[in-house]
């Protein structure tokens, strides 16, 4: 399986930004034109783009509709969108706006019954987003901490019908200090559905760490700050993963 490199675009006030460890007071604005950024990612070989409406995550309803629809309609690459997806109606509106997939997070903890209905309604078009701090799930744009562990929530969501997870270690997010392989292993062993890893990737070597995982390789890896700060490009990341895959085929 070829691990998918998924560049991230975080939207706040219409700008392309990044937060450190999900902290809204530690924001860096990287570009005023998220559509142009997304199209550059597409040109460099991205097969999927991860878009987060940070304003929506905080307020409970997506706010950056114009940017989301423009990215979806302009760049020719599927996008998955999260941030404020807390109802079937909102999820459907995002899909109608051009999103290929939606990501639901807070409602997994607050309303498992609704989460189950959303999984049944949207099938492969919905992803369960599990954002963990010290092993426990954070909600409401990572502002509030719950008592639920990432492993327990992953098991529950699979049982309720989730077909895919995005797993984020908040402590690593934006830190460029490497992925939390221990958390990834823990959740990987708890479920049988595909997992996309997010948080901590700082260089190409981190991609190799994830690709070479002895227990279970993630389906994809979301990368943000490392790309924006020039540690590597989307093209370099995609080429690296393709090279790792080719090398593995030759060895086998």
PDB file of C-alpha atoms in Angstrom:
ATOM      1  CA  UNK A   1       0.000   0.000   0.000  1.00  0.00           C
ATOM      2  CA  UNK A   2       1.357   3.400  -1.013  1.00  0.00           C
ATOM      3  CA  UNK A   3       1.167   5.815   1.928  1.00  0.00           C
ATOM      4  CA  UNK A   4      -0.622   8.962   0.790  1.00  0.00           C
ATOM      5  CA  UNK A   5       1.042  12.341   1.442  1.00  0.00           C
ATOM      6  CA  UNK A   6      -1.730  14.795   2.365  1.00  0.00           C
ATOM      7  CA  UNK A   7      -0.778  18.481   2.636  1.00  0.00           C
ATOM      8  CA  UNK A   8      -2.846  20.532   5.064  1.00  0.00           C
ATOM      9  CA  UNK A   9      -4.488  23.914   4.670  1.00  0.00           C
ATOM     10  CA  UNK A  10      -5.794  25.486   7.886  1.00  0.00           C
ATOM     11  CA  UNK A  11      -8.166  28.398   7.318  1.00  0.00           C
ATOM     12  CA  UNK A  12      -8.706  31.270   9.727  1.00  0.00           C
ATOM     13  CA  UNK A  13     -10.249  34.535   8.642  1.00  0.00           C
ATOM     14  CA  UNK A  14      -9.780  33.492   5.019  1.00  0.00           C
ATOM     15  CA  UNK A  15      -6.007  33.107   5.455  1.00  0.00           C
ATOM     16  CA  UNK A  16      -3.833  30.016   5.236  1.00  0.00           C
ATOM     17  CA  UNK A  17      -2.371  29.628   8.745  1.00  0.00           C
ATOM     18  CA  UNK A  18      -0.807  27.094  11.102  1.00  0.00           C
ATOM     19  CA  UNK A  19      -1.186  26.769  14.854  1.00  0.00           C
ATOM     20  CA  UNK A  20       1.312  25.319  17.304  1.00  0.00           C
ATOM     21  CA  UNK A  21      -0.222  22.430  19.295  1.00  0.00           C
ATOM     22  CA  UNK A  22      -3.679  23.688  18.361  1.00  0.00           C
ATOM     23  CA  UNK A  23      -3.173  26.926  20.312  1.00  0.00           C
ATOM     24  CA  UNK A  24      -5.099  29.785  18.677  1.00  0.00           C
ATOM     25  CA  UNK A  25      -2.753  32.313  20.306  1.00  0.00           C
ATOM     26  CA  UNK A  26       0.252  30.697  18.576  1.00  0.00           C
ATOM     27  CA  UNK A  27      -0.744  31.288  14.984  1.00  0.00           C
ATOM     28  CA  UNK A  28       1.436  31.923  11.962  1.00  0.00           C
ATOM     29  CA  UNK A  29      -0.208  33.224   8.787  1.00  0.00           C
ATOM     30  CA  UNK A  30       1.571  31.788   5.757  1.00  0.00           C
ATOM     31  CA  UNK A  31      -0.484  32.970   2.806  1.00  0.00           C
ATOM     32  CA  UNK A  32      -3.442  35.200   2.028  1.00  0.00           C
ATOM     33  CA  UNK A  33      -4.541  33.020  -0.912  1.00  0.00           C
ATOM     34  CA  UNK A  34      -5.369  29.456   0.191  1.00  0.00           C
ATOM     35  CA  UNK A  35      -6.701  28.595  -3.258  1.00  0.00           C
ATOM     36  CA  UNK A  36      -3.331  29.329  -4.847  1.00  0.00           C
ATOM     37  CA  UNK A  37      -1.608  27.264  -2.138  1.00  0.00           C
ATOM     38  CA  UNK A  38      -3.943  24.327  -2.751  1.00  0.00           C
ATOM     39  CA  UNK A  39      -3.381  24.474  -6.502  1.00  0.00           C
ATOM     40  CA  UNK A  40       0.391  24.472  -5.965  1.00  0.00           C
ATOM     41  CA  UNK A  41       0.017  21.359  -3.806  1.00  0.00           C
ATOM     42  CA  UNK A  42      -2.003  19.745  -6.591  1.00  0.00           C
ATOM     43  CA  UNK A  43       0.610  20.622  -9.200  1.00  0.00           C
ATOM     44  CA  UNK A  44       3.285  19.015  -7.029  1.00  0.00           C
ATOM     45  CA  UNK A  45       1.474  15.689  -6.942  1.00  0.00           C
ATOM     46  CA  UNK A  46      -0.841  15.781  -3.937  1.00  0.00           C
ATOM     47  CA  UNK A  47      -3.645  13.263  -4.377  1.00  0.00           C
ATOM     48  CA  UNK A  48      -5.721  14.662  -1.504  1.00  0.00           C
ATOM     49  CA  UNK A  49      -5.680  17.940   0.444  1.00  0.00           C
ATOM     50  CA  UNK A  50      -6.724  18.229   4.090  1.00  0.00           C
ATOM     51  CA  UNK A  51      -8.609  21.463   4.815  1.00  0.00           C
ATOM     52  CA  UNK A  52      -9.513  22.582   8.332  1.00  0.00           C
ATOM     53  CA  UNK A  53     -11.806  25.522   9.070  1.00  0.00           C
ATOM     54  CA  UNK A  54     -10.287  26.700  12.359  1.00  0.00           C
ATOM     55  CA  UNK A  55     -12.967  29.346  12.793  1.00  0.00           C
ATOM     56  CA  UNK A  56     -15.567  26.617  12.363  1.00  0.00           C
ATOM     57  CA  UNK A  57     -13.879  24.274  14.818  1.00  0.00           C
ATOM     58  CA  UNK A  58     -14.029  26.975  17.462  1.00  0.00           C
ATOM     59  CA  UNK A  59     -17.530  28.277  16.723  1.00  0.00           C
ATOM     60  CA  UNK A  60     -19.264  24.984  15.911  1.00  0.00           C
ATOM     61  CA  UNK A  61     -20.127  25.843  12.293  1.00  0.00           C
ATOM     62  CA  UNK A  62     -17.875  26.239   9.221  1.00  0.00           C
ATOM     63  CA  UNK A  63     -17.105  29.885   8.494  1.00  0.00           C
ATOM     64  CA  UNK A  64     -14.774  29.857   5.478  1.00  0.00           C
ATOM     65  CA  UNK A  65     -17.301  28.629   2.924  1.00  0.00           C
ATOM     66  CA  UNK A  66     -15.996  30.715   0.058  1.00  0.00           C
ATOM     67  CA  UNK A  67     -12.425  29.486   0.389  1.00  0.00           C
ATOM     68  CA  UNK A  68     -13.509  25.856   0.836  1.00  0.00           C
ATOM     69  CA  UNK A  69     -15.700  25.890  -2.269  1.00  0.00           C
ATOM     70  CA  UNK A  70     -13.051  27.708  -4.331  1.00  0.00           C
ATOM     71  CA  UNK A  71     -10.388  25.150  -3.379  1.00  0.00           C
ATOM     72  CA  UNK A  72     -12.716  22.254  -4.165  1.00  0.00           C
ATOM     73  CA  UNK A  73     -13.821  23.654  -7.508  1.00  0.00           C
ATOM     74  CA  UNK A  74     -10.518  25.079  -8.753  1.00  0.00           C
ATOM     75  CA  UNK A  75      -7.569  22.796  -8.057  1.00  0.00           C
ATOM     76  CA  UNK A  76      -8.629  19.456  -9.506  1.00  0.00           C
ATOM     77  CA  UNK A  77      -7.691  17.416  -6.430  1.00  0.00           C
ATOM     78  CA  UNK A  78     -10.104  15.904  -3.878  1.00  0.00           C
ATOM     79  CA  UNK A  79     -10.272  17.681  -0.519  1.00  0.00           C
ATOM     80  CA  UNK A  80     -11.400  16.509   2.891  1.00  0.00           C
ATOM     81  CA  UNK A  81     -12.818  19.201   5.153  1.00  0.00           C
ATOM     82  CA  UNK A  82     -13.141  19.404   8.926  1.00  0.00           C
ATOM     83  CA  UNK A  83     -13.883  22.077  11.491  1.00  0.00           C
ATOM     84  CA  UNK A  84     -17.403  22.631  12.789  1.00  0.00           C
ATOM     85  CA  UNK A  85     -18.979  19.561  11.145  1.00  0.00           C
ATOM     86  CA  UNK A  86     -21.555  18.832  13.840  1.00  0.00           C
ATOM     87  CA  UNK A  87     -24.705  17.938  11.915  1.00  0.00           C
ATOM     88  CA  UNK A  88     -25.798  15.906   8.909  1.00  0.00           C
ATOM     89  CA  UNK A  89     -26.974  19.127   7.260  1.00  0.00           C
ATOM     90  CA  UNK A  90     -23.544  20.777   7.597  1.00  0.00           C
ATOM     91  CA  UNK A  91     -21.818  17.672   6.304  1.00  0.00           C
ATOM     92  CA  UNK A  92     -24.084  17.541   3.270  1.00  0.00           C
ATOM     93  CA  UNK A  93     -23.573  21.243   2.595  1.00  0.00           C
ATOM     94  CA  UNK A  94     -19.790  20.720   2.532  1.00  0.00           C
ATOM     95  CA  UNK A  95     -20.128  17.790   0.152  1.00  0.00           C
ATOM     96  CA  UNK A  96     -22.422  19.885  -2.050  1.00  0.00           C
ATOM     97  CA  UNK A  97     -19.744  22.613  -1.985  1.00  0.00           C
ATOM     98  CA  UNK A  98     -17.311  20.146  -3.540  1.00  0.00           C
ATOM     99  CA  UNK A  99     -15.602  18.370  -0.640  1.00  0.00           C
ATOM    100  CA  UNK A 100     -14.843  14.712  -1.348  1.00  0.00           C
ATOM    101  CA  UNK A 101     -14.864  13.823   2.355  1.00  0.00           C
ATOM    102  CA  UNK A 102     -15.851  15.464   5.614  1.00  0.00           C
ATOM    103  CA  UNK A 103     -14.148  15.049   8.983  1.00  0.00           C
ATOM    104  CA  UNK A 104     -16.179  14.909  12.197  1.00  0.00           C
ATOM    105  CA  UNK A 105     -14.469  15.227  15.580  1.00  0.00           C
ATOM    106  CA  UNK A 106     -16.261  16.882  18.499  1.00  0.00           C
ATOM    107  CA  UNK A 107     -19.562  15.094  17.889  1.00  0.00           C
ATOM    108  CA  UNK A 108     -17.862  11.709  18.241  1.00  0.00           C
ATOM    109  CA  UNK A 109     -17.544  12.417  21.953  1.00  0.00           C
ATOM    110  CA  UNK A 110     -20.562  14.660  22.539  1.00  0.00           C
ATOM    111  CA  UNK A 111     -23.159  12.708  20.586  1.00  0.00           C
ATOM    112  CA  UNK A 112     -22.209   9.150  19.550  1.00  0.00           C
ATOM    113  CA  UNK A 113     -25.763   8.570  18.315  1.00  0.00           C
ATOM    114  CA  UNK A 114     -25.434  11.398  15.811  1.00  0.00           C
ATOM    115  CA  UNK A 115     -21.990  10.142  14.835  1.00  0.00           C
ATOM    116  CA  UNK A 116     -23.487   6.737  14.075  1.00  0.00           C
ATOM    117  CA  UNK A 117     -26.178   8.349  11.905  1.00  0.00           C
ATOM    118  CA  UNK A 118     -23.533  10.360  10.074  1.00  0.00           C
ATOM    119  CA  UNK A 119     -21.433   7.260   9.388  1.00  0.00           C
ATOM    120  CA  UNK A 120     -24.523   5.518   7.990  1.00  0.00           C
ATOM    121  CA  UNK A 121     -25.501   8.568   5.920  1.00  0.00           C
ATOM    122  CA  UNK A 122     -22.111   9.369   4.399  1.00  0.00           C
ATOM    123  CA  UNK A 123     -20.205   6.056   4.340  1.00  0.00           C
ATOM    124  CA  UNK A 124     -16.776   6.517   2.755  1.00  0.00           C
ATOM    125  CA  UNK A 125     -17.368  10.270   2.527  1.00  0.00           C
ATOM    126  CA  UNK A 126     -16.895  10.779   6.274  1.00  0.00           C
ATOM    127  CA  UNK A 127     -13.791  10.358   8.427  1.00  0.00           C
ATOM    128  CA  UNK A 128     -13.652  10.144  12.209  1.00  0.00           C
ATOM    129  CA  UNK A 129     -11.139  12.704  13.472  1.00  0.00           C
ATOM    130  CA  UNK A 130      -9.551  11.720  16.774  1.00  0.00           C
ATOM    131  CA  UNK A 131      -7.409  14.479  18.297  1.00  0.00           C
ATOM    132  CA  UNK A 132      -5.512  13.424  21.417  1.00  0.00           C
ATOM    133  CA  UNK A 133      -3.561  15.240  24.086  1.00  0.00           C
ATOM    134  CA  UNK A 134      -1.654  12.932  26.465  1.00  0.00           C
ATOM    135  CA  UNK A 135      -3.713  10.053  25.124  1.00  0.00           C
ATOM    136  CA  UNK A 136      -7.091  11.684  25.800  1.00  0.00           C
ATOM    137  CA  UNK A 137      -9.414  13.197  23.245  1.00  0.00           C
ATOM    138  CA  UNK A 138      -9.753  16.979  22.908  1.00  0.00           C
ATOM    139  CA  UNK A 139     -12.844  18.631  21.404  1.00  0.00           C
ATOM    140  CA  UNK A 140     -14.231  22.045  20.362  1.00  0.00           C
ATOM    141  CA  UNK A 141     -11.221  23.003  18.268  1.00  0.00           C
ATOM    142  CA  UNK A 142      -8.884  21.286  20.753  1.00  0.00           C
ATOM    143  CA  UNK A 143      -9.878  23.780  23.447  1.00  0.00           C
ATOM    144  CA  UNK A 144     -11.687  21.322  25.751  1.00  0.00           C
ATOM    145  CA  UNK A 145     -10.258  18.087  27.116  1.00  0.00           C
ATOM    146  CA  UNK A 146     -12.451  14.992  27.546  1.00  0.00           C
ATOM    147  CA  UNK A 147     -11.918  11.926  29.727  1.00  0.00           C
ATOM    148  CA  UNK A 148     -12.142   9.588  26.735  1.00  0.00           C
ATOM    149  CA  UNK A 149      -8.947   7.893  25.537  1.00  0.00           C
ATOM    150  CA  UNK A 150      -8.035   7.891  21.851  1.00  0.00           C
ATOM    151  CA  UNK A 151      -7.897   4.094  21.803  1.00  0.00           C
ATOM    152  CA  UNK A 152     -11.364   3.696  23.366  1.00  0.00           C
ATOM    153  CA  UNK A 153     -12.899   6.276  21.036  1.00  0.00           C
ATOM    154  CA  UNK A 154     -11.331   4.610  18.000  1.00  0.00           C
ATOM    155  CA  UNK A 155     -12.813   1.251  18.992  1.00  0.00           C
ATOM    156  CA  UNK A 156     -16.213   2.823  19.597  1.00  0.00           C
ATOM    157  CA  UNK A 157     -16.237   4.675  16.300  1.00  0.00           C
ATOM    158  CA  UNK A 158     -15.346   1.550  14.347  1.00  0.00           C
ATOM    159  CA  UNK A 159     -18.200  -0.266  16.086  1.00  0.00           C
ATOM    160  CA  UNK A 160     -20.577   2.568  15.167  1.00  0.00           C
ATOM    161  CA  UNK A 161     -19.621   2.354  11.499  1.00  0.00           C
ATOM    162  CA  UNK A 162     -16.609   4.604  10.898  1.00  0.00           C
ATOM    163  CA  UNK A 163     -14.612   3.412   7.900  1.00  0.00           C
ATOM    164  CA  UNK A 164     -11.515   5.550   8.418  1.00  0.00           C
ATOM    165  CA  UNK A 165      -9.779   7.546  11.178  1.00  0.00           C
ATOM    166  CA  UNK A 166      -7.532  10.591  11.277  1.00  0.00           C
ATOM    167  CA  UNK A 167      -5.363  10.401  14.392  1.00  0.00           C
ATOM    168  CA  UNK A 168      -3.673  13.590  15.603  1.00  0.00           C
ATOM    169  CA  UNK A 169      -1.317  13.971  18.552  1.00  0.00           C
ATOM    170  CA  UNK A 170      -1.901  17.573  19.586  1.00  0.00           C
ATOM    171  CA  UNK A 171       1.362  17.791  21.546  1.00  0.00           C
ATOM    172  CA  UNK A 172       3.288  17.010  18.355  1.00  0.00           C
ATOM    173  CA  UNK A 173       1.183  19.090  15.985  1.00  0.00           C
ATOM    174  CA  UNK A 174       3.226  21.903  14.472  1.00  0.00           C
ATOM    175  CA  UNK A 175       6.306  21.013  16.532  1.00  0.00           C
ATOM    176  CA  UNK A 176       8.305  19.327  13.720  1.00  0.00           C
ATOM    177  CA  UNK A 177       9.688  16.925  16.332  1.00  0.00           C
ATOM    178  CA  UNK A 178       8.566  13.645  14.808  1.00  0.00           C
ATOM    179  CA  UNK A 179       5.407  11.521  14.910  1.00  0.00           C
ATOM    180  CA  UNK A 180       4.074   9.849  18.057  1.00  0.00           C
ATOM    181  CA  UNK A 181       4.608   6.254  16.956  1.00  0.00           C
ATOM    182  CA  UNK A 182       3.533   4.888  20.342  1.00  0.00           C
ATOM    183  CA  UNK A 183       0.072   6.445  20.061  1.00  0.00           C
ATOM    184  CA  UNK A 184      -0.221   5.332  16.454  1.00  0.00           C
ATOM    185  CA  UNK A 185       0.693   1.759  17.405  1.00  0.00           C
ATOM    186  CA  UNK A 186      -1.796   1.771  20.273  1.00  0.00           C
ATOM    187  CA  UNK A 187      -4.705   2.898  18.128  1.00  0.00           C
ATOM    188  CA  UNK A 188      -3.639   0.738  15.162  1.00  0.00           C
ATOM    189  CA  UNK A 189      -3.850  -2.351  17.338  1.00  0.00           C
ATOM    190  CA  UNK A 190      -7.297  -1.338  18.620  1.00  0.00           C
ATOM    191  CA  UNK A 191      -9.038  -1.102  15.221  1.00  0.00           C
ATOM    192  CA  UNK A 192      -9.038  -2.730  11.803  1.00  0.00           C
ATOM    193  CA  UNK A 193      -9.984   0.307   9.699  1.00  0.00           C
ATOM    194  CA  UNK A 194      -7.441   2.547   7.910  1.00  0.00           C
ATOM    195  CA  UNK A 195      -5.722   5.301   9.906  1.00  0.00           C
ATOM    196  CA  UNK A 196      -4.332   8.591   8.609  1.00  0.00           C
ATOM    197  CA  UNK A 197      -1.589  10.018  10.814  1.00  0.00           C
ATOM    198  CA  UNK A 198      -1.302  13.724  11.630  1.00  0.00           C
ATOM    199  CA  UNK A 199       1.134  15.696  13.768  1.00  0.00           C
ATOM    200  CA  UNK A 200       4.877  16.082  14.175  1.00  0.00           C
ATOM    201  CA  UNK A 201       6.324  15.337  10.736  1.00  0.00           C
ATOM    202  CA  UNK A 202       9.374  17.564  10.398  1.00  0.00           C
ATOM    203  CA  UNK A 203      11.485  16.003   7.658  1.00  0.00           C
ATOM    204  CA  UNK A 204      11.632  13.271   5.031  1.00  0.00           C
ATOM    205  CA  UNK A 205      13.111  10.865   7.587  1.00  0.00           C
ATOM    206  CA  UNK A 206       9.853  11.070   9.554  1.00  0.00           C
ATOM    207  CA  UNK A 207       7.956   9.920   6.476  1.00  0.00           C
ATOM    208  CA  UNK A 208      10.261   6.907   6.273  1.00  0.00           C
ATOM    209  CA  UNK A 209       9.628   6.150   9.953  1.00  0.00           C
ATOM    210  CA  UNK A 210       5.907   6.030   9.286  1.00  0.00           C
ATOM    211  CA  UNK A 211       6.278   4.076   6.046  1.00  0.00           C
ATOM    212  CA  UNK A 212       8.535   1.485   7.657  1.00  0.00           C
ATOM    213  CA  UNK A 213       6.354   0.946  10.735  1.00  0.00           C
ATOM    214  CA  UNK A 214       6.722  -2.723  11.637  1.00  0.00           C
ATOM    215  CA  UNK A 215       3.201  -3.101  13.043  1.00  0.00           C
ATOM    216  CA  UNK A 216       0.975  -1.192  10.655  1.00  0.00           C
ATOM    217  CA  UNK A 217       1.674   1.519   8.142  1.00  0.00           C
ATOM    218  CA  UNK A 218      -0.826   4.403   8.109  1.00  0.00           C
ATOM    219  CA  UNK A 219      -2.935   4.859   5.000  1.00  0.00           C
ATOM    220  CA  UNK A 220      -1.749   8.447   4.760  1.00  0.00           C
ATOM    221  CA  UNK A 221       0.110  11.215   6.547  1.00  0.00           C
ATOM    222  CA  UNK A 222      -1.033  14.820   6.906  1.00  0.00           C
ATOM    223  CA  UNK A 223       1.801  17.336   6.668  1.00  0.00           C
ATOM    224  CA  UNK A 224       1.614  21.069   7.308  1.00  0.00           C
ATOM    225  CA  UNK A 225       4.261  23.245   8.892  1.00  0.00           C
ATOM    226  CA  UNK A 226       7.228  21.322   7.447  1.00  0.00           C
ATOM    227  CA  UNK A 227       6.002  22.160   3.944  1.00  0.00           C
ATOM    228  CA  UNK A 228       5.217  25.796   4.711  1.00  0.00           C
ATOM    229  CA  UNK A 229       8.641  26.346   6.256  1.00  0.00           C
ATOM    230  CA  UNK A 230      10.478  24.754   3.354  1.00  0.00           C
ATOM    231  CA  UNK A 231      11.832  21.641   5.050  1.00  0.00           C
ATOM    232  CA  UNK A 232      10.602  19.696   2.050  1.00  0.00           C
ATOM    233  CA  UNK A 233       8.075  20.193  -0.716  1.00  0.00           C
ATOM    234  CA  UNK A 234       4.977  18.173  -1.494  1.00  0.00           C
ATOM    235  CA  UNK A 235       6.768  16.885  -4.603  1.00  0.00           C
ATOM    236  CA  UNK A 236       9.775  15.749  -2.553  1.00  0.00           C
ATOM    237  CA  UNK A 237       7.504  13.994  -0.051  1.00  0.00           C
ATOM    238  CA  UNK A 238       5.503  12.235  -2.759  1.00  0.00           C
ATOM    239  CA  UNK A 239       8.674  11.190  -4.597  1.00  0.00           C
ATOM    240  CA  UNK A 240      10.176   9.890  -1.344  1.00  0.00           C
ATOM    241  CA  UNK A 241       7.177   7.697  -0.571  1.00  0.00           C
ATOM    242  CA  UNK A 242       7.050   6.411  -4.148  1.00  0.00           C
ATOM    243  CA  UNK A 243      10.766   5.576  -3.908  1.00  0.00           C
ATOM    244  CA  UNK A 244      10.230   3.712  -0.642  1.00  0.00           C
ATOM    245  CA  UNK A 245       7.404   1.745  -2.236  1.00  0.00           C
ATOM    246  CA  UNK A 246       9.475   0.872  -5.302  1.00  0.00           C
ATOM    247  CA  UNK A 247      12.381  -0.222  -3.132  1.00  0.00           C
ATOM    248  CA  UNK A 248      10.111  -2.476  -1.097  1.00  0.00           C
ATOM    249  CA  UNK A 249       8.724  -4.106  -4.243  1.00  0.00           C
ATOM    250  CA  UNK A 250      12.249  -4.793  -5.481  1.00  0.00           C
ATOM    251  CA  UNK A 251      13.272  -6.305  -2.152  1.00  0.00           C
ATOM    252  CA  UNK A 252      10.288  -8.617  -2.181  1.00  0.00           C
TER     253      UNK A 252
END
